[in-house]
Short mmCIF file of N, CA and C in Angstrom, two decimals:
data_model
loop_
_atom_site.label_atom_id
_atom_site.label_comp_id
_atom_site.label_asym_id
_atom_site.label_seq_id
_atom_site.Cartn_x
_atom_site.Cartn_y
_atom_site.Cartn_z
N UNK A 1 24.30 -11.92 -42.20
CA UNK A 1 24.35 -10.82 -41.27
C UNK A 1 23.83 -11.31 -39.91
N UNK A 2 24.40 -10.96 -38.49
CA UNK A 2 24.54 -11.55 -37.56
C UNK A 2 23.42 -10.58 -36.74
N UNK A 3 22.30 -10.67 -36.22
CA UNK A 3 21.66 -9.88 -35.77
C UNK A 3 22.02 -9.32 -33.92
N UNK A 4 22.40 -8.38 -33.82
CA UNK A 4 23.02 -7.77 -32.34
C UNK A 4 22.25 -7.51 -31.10
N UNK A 5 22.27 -7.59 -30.18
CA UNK A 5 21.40 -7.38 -29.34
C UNK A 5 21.83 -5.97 -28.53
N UNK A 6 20.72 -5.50 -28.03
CA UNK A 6 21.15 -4.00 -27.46
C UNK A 6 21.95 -4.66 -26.53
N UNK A 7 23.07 -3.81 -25.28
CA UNK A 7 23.81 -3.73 -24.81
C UNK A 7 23.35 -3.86 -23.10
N UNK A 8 23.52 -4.49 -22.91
CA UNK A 8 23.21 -5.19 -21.33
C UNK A 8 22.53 -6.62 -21.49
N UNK A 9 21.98 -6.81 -22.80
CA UNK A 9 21.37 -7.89 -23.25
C UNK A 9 22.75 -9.05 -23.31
N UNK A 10 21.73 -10.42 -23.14
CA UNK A 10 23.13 -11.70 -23.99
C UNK A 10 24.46 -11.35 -23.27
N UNK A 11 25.31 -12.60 -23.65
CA UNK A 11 25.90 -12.31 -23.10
C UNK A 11 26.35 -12.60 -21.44
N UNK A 12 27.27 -13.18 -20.89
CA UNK A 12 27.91 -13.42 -19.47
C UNK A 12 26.43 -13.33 -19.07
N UNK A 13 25.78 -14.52 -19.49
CA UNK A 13 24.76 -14.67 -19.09
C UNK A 13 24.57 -15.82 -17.48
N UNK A 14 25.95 -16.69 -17.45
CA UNK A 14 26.70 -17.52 -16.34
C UNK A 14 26.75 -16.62 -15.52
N UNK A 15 27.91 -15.47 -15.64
CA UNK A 15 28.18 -14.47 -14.50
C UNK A 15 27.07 -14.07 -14.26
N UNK A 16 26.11 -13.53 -14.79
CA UNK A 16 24.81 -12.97 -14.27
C UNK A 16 23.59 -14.17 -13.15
N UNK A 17 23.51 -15.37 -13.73
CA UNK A 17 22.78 -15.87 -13.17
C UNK A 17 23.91 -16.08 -11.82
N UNK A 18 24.50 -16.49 -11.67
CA UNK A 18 25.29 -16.45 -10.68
C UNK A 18 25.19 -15.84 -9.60
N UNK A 19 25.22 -13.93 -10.19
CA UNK A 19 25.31 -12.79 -9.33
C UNK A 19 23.57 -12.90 -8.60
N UNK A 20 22.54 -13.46 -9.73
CA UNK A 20 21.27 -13.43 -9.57
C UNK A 20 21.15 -13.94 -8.23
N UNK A 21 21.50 -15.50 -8.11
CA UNK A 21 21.81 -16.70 -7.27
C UNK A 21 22.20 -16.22 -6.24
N UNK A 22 22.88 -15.50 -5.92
CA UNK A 22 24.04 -15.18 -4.63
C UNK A 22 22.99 -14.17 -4.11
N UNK A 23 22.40 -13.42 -4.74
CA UNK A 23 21.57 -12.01 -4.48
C UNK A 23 20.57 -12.39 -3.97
N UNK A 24 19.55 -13.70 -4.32
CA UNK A 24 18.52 -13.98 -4.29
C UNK A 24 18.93 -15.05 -2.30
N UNK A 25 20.20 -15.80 -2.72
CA UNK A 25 20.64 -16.57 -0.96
C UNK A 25 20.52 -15.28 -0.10
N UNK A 26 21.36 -14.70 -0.57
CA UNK A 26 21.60 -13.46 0.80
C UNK A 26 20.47 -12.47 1.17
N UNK A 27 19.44 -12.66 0.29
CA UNK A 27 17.93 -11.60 0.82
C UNK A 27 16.90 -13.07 1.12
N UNK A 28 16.93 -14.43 0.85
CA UNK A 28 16.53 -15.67 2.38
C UNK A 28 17.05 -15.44 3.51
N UNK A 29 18.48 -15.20 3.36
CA UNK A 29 19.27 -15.39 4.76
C UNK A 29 18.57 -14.32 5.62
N UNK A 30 18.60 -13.01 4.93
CA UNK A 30 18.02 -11.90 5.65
C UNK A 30 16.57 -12.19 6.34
N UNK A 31 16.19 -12.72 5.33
CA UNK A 31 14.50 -12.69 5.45
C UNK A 31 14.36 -14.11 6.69
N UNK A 32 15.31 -14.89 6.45
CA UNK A 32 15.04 -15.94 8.07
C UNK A 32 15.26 -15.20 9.27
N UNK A 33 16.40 -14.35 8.95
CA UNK A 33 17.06 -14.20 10.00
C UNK A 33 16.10 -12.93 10.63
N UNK A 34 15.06 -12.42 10.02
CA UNK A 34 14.25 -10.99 10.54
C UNK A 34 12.92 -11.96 10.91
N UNK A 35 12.53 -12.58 10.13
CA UNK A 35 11.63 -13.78 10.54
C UNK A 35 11.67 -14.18 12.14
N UNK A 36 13.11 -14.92 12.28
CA UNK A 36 13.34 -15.23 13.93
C UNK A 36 13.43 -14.59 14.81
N UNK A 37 13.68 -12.72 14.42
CA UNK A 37 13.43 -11.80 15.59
C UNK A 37 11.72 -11.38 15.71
N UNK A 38 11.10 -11.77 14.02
CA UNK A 38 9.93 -11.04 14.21
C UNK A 38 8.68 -11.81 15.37
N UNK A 39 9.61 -13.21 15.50
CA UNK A 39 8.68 -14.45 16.13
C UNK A 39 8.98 -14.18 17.56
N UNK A 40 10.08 -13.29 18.05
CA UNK A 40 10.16 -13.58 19.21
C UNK A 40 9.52 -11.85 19.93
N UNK A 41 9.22 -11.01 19.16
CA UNK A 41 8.39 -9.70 18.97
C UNK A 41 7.00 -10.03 19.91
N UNK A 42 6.66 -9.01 21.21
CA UNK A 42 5.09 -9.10 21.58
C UNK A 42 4.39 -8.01 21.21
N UNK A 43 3.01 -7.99 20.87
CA UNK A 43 2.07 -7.09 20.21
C UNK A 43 1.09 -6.83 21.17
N UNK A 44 0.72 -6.24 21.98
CA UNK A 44 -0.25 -5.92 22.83
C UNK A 44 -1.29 -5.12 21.89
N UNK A 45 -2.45 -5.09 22.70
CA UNK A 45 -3.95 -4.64 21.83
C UNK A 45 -5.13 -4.56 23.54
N UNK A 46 -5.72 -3.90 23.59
CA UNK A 46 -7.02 -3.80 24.14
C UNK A 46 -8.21 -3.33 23.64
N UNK A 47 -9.15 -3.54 24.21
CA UNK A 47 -10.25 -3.65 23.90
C UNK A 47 -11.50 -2.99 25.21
N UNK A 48 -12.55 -2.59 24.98
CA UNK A 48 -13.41 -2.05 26.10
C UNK A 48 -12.71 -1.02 26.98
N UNK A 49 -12.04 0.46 25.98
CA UNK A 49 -11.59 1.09 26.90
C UNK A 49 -10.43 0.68 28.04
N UNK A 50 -9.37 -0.31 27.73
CA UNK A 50 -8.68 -0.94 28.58
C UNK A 50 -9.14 -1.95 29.53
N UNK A 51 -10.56 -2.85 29.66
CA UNK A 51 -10.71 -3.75 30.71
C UNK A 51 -10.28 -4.92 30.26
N UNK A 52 -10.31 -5.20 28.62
CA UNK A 52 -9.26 -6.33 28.04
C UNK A 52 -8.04 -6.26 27.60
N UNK A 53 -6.91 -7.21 27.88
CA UNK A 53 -5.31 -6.64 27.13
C UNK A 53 -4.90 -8.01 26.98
N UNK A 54 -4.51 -8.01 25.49
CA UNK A 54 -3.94 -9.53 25.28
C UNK A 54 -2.71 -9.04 24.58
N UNK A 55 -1.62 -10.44 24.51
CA UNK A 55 -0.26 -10.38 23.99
C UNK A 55 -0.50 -10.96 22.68
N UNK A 56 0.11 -10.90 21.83
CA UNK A 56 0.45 -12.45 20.89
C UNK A 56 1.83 -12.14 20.56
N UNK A 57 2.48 -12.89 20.22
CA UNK A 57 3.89 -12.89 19.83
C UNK A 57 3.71 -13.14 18.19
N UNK A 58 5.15 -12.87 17.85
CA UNK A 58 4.90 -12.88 16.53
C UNK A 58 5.00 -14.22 15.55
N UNK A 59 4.73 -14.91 16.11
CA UNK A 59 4.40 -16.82 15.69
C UNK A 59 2.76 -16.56 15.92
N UNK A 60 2.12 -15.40 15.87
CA UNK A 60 0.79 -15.48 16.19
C UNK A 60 -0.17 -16.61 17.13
N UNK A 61 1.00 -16.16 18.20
CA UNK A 61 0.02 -17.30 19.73
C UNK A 61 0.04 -16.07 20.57
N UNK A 62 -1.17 -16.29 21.21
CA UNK A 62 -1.93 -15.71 21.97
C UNK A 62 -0.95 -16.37 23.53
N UNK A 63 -0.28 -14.82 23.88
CA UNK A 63 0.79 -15.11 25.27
C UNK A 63 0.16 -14.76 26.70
N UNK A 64 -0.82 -13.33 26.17
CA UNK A 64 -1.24 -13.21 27.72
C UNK A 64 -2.96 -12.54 27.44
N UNK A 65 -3.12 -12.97 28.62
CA UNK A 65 -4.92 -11.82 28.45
C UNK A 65 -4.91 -11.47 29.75
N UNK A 66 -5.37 -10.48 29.77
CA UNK A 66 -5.54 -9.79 31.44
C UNK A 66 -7.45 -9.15 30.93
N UNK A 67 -7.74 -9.72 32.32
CA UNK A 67 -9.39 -9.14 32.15
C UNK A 67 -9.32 -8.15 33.49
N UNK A 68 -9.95 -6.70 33.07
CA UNK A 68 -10.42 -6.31 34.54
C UNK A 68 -11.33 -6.97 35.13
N UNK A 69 -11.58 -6.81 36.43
CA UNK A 69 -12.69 -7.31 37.42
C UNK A 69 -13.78 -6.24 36.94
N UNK A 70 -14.06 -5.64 36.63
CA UNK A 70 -15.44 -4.78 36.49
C UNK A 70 -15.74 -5.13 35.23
N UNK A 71 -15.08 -6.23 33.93
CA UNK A 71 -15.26 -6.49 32.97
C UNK A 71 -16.35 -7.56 32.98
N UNK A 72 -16.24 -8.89 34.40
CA UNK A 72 -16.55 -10.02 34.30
C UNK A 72 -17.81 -9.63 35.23
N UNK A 73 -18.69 -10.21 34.19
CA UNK A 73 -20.57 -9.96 34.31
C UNK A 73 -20.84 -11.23 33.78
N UNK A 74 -21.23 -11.97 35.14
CA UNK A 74 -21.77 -13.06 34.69
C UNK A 74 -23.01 -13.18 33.77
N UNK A 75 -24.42 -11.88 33.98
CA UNK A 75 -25.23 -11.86 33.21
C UNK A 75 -24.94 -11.40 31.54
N UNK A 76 -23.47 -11.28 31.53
CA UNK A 76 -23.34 -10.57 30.34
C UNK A 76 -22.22 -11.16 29.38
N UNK A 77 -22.25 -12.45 29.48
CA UNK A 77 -20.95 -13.30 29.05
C UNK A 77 -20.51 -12.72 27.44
N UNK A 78 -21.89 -12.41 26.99
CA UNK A 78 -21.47 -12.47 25.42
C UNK A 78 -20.47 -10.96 25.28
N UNK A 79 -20.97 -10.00 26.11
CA UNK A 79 -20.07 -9.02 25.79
C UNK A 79 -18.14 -8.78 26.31
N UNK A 80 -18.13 -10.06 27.03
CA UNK A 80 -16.80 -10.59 27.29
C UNK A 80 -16.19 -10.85 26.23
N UNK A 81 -16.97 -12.00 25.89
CA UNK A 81 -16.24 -12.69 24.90
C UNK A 81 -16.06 -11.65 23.13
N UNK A 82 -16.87 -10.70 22.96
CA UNK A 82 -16.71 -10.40 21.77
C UNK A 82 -15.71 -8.93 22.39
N UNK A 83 -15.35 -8.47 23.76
CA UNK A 83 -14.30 -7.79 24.00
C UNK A 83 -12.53 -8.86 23.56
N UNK A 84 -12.73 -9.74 24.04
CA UNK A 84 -11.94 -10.55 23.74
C UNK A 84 -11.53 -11.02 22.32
N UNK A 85 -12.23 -11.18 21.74
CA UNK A 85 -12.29 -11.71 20.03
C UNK A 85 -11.35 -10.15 19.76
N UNK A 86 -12.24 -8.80 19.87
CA UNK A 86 -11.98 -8.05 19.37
C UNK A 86 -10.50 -7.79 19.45
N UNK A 87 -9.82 -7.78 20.41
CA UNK A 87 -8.56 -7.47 21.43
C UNK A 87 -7.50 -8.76 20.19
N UNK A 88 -7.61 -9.85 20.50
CA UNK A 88 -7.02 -10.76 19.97
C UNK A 88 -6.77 -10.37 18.36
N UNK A 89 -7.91 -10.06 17.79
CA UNK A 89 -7.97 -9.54 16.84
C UNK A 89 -7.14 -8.63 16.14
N UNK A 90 -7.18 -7.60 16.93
CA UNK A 90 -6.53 -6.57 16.82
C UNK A 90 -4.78 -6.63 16.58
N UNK A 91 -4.46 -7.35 17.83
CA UNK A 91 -2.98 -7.85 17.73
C UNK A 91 -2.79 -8.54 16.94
N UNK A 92 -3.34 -9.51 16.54
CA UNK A 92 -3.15 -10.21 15.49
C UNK A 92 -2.65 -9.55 14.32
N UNK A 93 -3.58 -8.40 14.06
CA UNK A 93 -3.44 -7.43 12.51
C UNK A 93 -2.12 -6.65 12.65
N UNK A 94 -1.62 -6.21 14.28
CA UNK A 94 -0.89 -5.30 14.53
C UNK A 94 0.33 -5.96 14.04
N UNK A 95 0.61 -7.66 14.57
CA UNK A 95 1.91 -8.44 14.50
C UNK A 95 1.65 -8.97 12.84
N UNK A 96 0.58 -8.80 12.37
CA UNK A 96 0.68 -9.27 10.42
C UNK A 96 1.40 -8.01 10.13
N UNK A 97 0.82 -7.08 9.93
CA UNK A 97 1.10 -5.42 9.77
C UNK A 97 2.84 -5.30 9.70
N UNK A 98 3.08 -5.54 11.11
CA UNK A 98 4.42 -5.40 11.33
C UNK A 98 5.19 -6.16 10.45
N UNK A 99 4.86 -7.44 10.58
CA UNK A 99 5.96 -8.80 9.91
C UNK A 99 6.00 -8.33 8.27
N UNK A 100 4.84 -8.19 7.55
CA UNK A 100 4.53 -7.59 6.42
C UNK A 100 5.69 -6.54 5.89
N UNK A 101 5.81 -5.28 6.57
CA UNK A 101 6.27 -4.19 6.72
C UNK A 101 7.70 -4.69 6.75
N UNK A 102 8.34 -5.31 7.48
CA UNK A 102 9.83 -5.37 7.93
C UNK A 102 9.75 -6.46 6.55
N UNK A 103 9.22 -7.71 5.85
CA UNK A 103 9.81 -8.62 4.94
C UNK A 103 9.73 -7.98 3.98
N UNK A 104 9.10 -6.64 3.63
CA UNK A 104 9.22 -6.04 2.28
C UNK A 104 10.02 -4.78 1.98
N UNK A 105 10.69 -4.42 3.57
CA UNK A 105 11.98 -3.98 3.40
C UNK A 105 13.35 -4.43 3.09
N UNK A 106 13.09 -6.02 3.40
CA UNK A 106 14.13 -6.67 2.83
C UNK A 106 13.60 -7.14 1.51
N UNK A 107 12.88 -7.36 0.74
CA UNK A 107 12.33 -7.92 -0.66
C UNK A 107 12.44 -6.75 -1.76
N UNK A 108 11.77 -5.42 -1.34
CA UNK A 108 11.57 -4.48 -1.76
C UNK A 108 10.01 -4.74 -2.77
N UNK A 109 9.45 -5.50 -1.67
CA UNK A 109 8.11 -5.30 -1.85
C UNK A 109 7.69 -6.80 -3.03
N UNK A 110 9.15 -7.04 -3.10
CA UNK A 110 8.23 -8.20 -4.23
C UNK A 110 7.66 -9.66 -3.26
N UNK A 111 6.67 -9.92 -3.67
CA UNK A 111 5.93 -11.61 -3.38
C UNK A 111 6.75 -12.24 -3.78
N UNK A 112 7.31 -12.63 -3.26
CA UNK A 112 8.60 -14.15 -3.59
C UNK A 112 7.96 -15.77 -2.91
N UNK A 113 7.40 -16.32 -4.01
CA UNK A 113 6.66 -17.54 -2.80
C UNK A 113 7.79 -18.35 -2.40
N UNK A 114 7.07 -19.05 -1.51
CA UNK A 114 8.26 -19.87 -0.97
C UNK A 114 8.71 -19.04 0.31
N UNK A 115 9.30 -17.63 0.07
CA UNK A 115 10.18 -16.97 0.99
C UNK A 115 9.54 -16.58 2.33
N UNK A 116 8.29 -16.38 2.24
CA UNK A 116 7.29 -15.78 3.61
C UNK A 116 6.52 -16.44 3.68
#
């Protein structure tokens, strides 16, 4: 007696990996191709009530910083610099956030290593 397998099981198991294969190229292709718009994407962020404003693009480099003049206190360097950290910061999370968001509309949320 030949034991059966339920029905979608076994079976055009070629055609399937196949269809798998083709399914799995064409959601890379997608995922490069949203990748290369997401890199060329700017993220602005400020910090201190608007006296800091930085860019980063979405290759996460730091494109622009603008400091107000009522920001820069020479007696007060440290609170520059942690306006700055903060600002950078921020965009940073804004352009992960984003890139995140758009590759798991094309994945449908699965971790695929390799792919991101």
């Amino acid at each position: 007696m030949k034991a059966r397998l339920p029905q979608g099981y076994g079976g055009g198991g070629i055609a399937n990996t196949k269809q798998l294969l083709q399914q799995a190229q064409k959601m890379q292709e997608a995922m490069a191709a949203k990748q290369a718009e997401l890199a060329e994407q700017e993220y602005t962020a400020t910090a201190g009530g608007g006296v800091v404003t930085v860019k980063v693009n979405g290759k996460r480099e730091l494109t622009s910083l603008v400091l107000k003049p009522e920001v820069v206190d020479p007696e007060d360097i440290d609170m520059l610099q942690d306006l700055v950290i903060a600002a950078v910061n921020e965009a940073l999370r804004i352009a992960e956030e984003t890139n995140s968001a758009e590759m798991d509309k094309i994945t449908g949320g699965l971790n695929i290593p390799g792919m991101m």
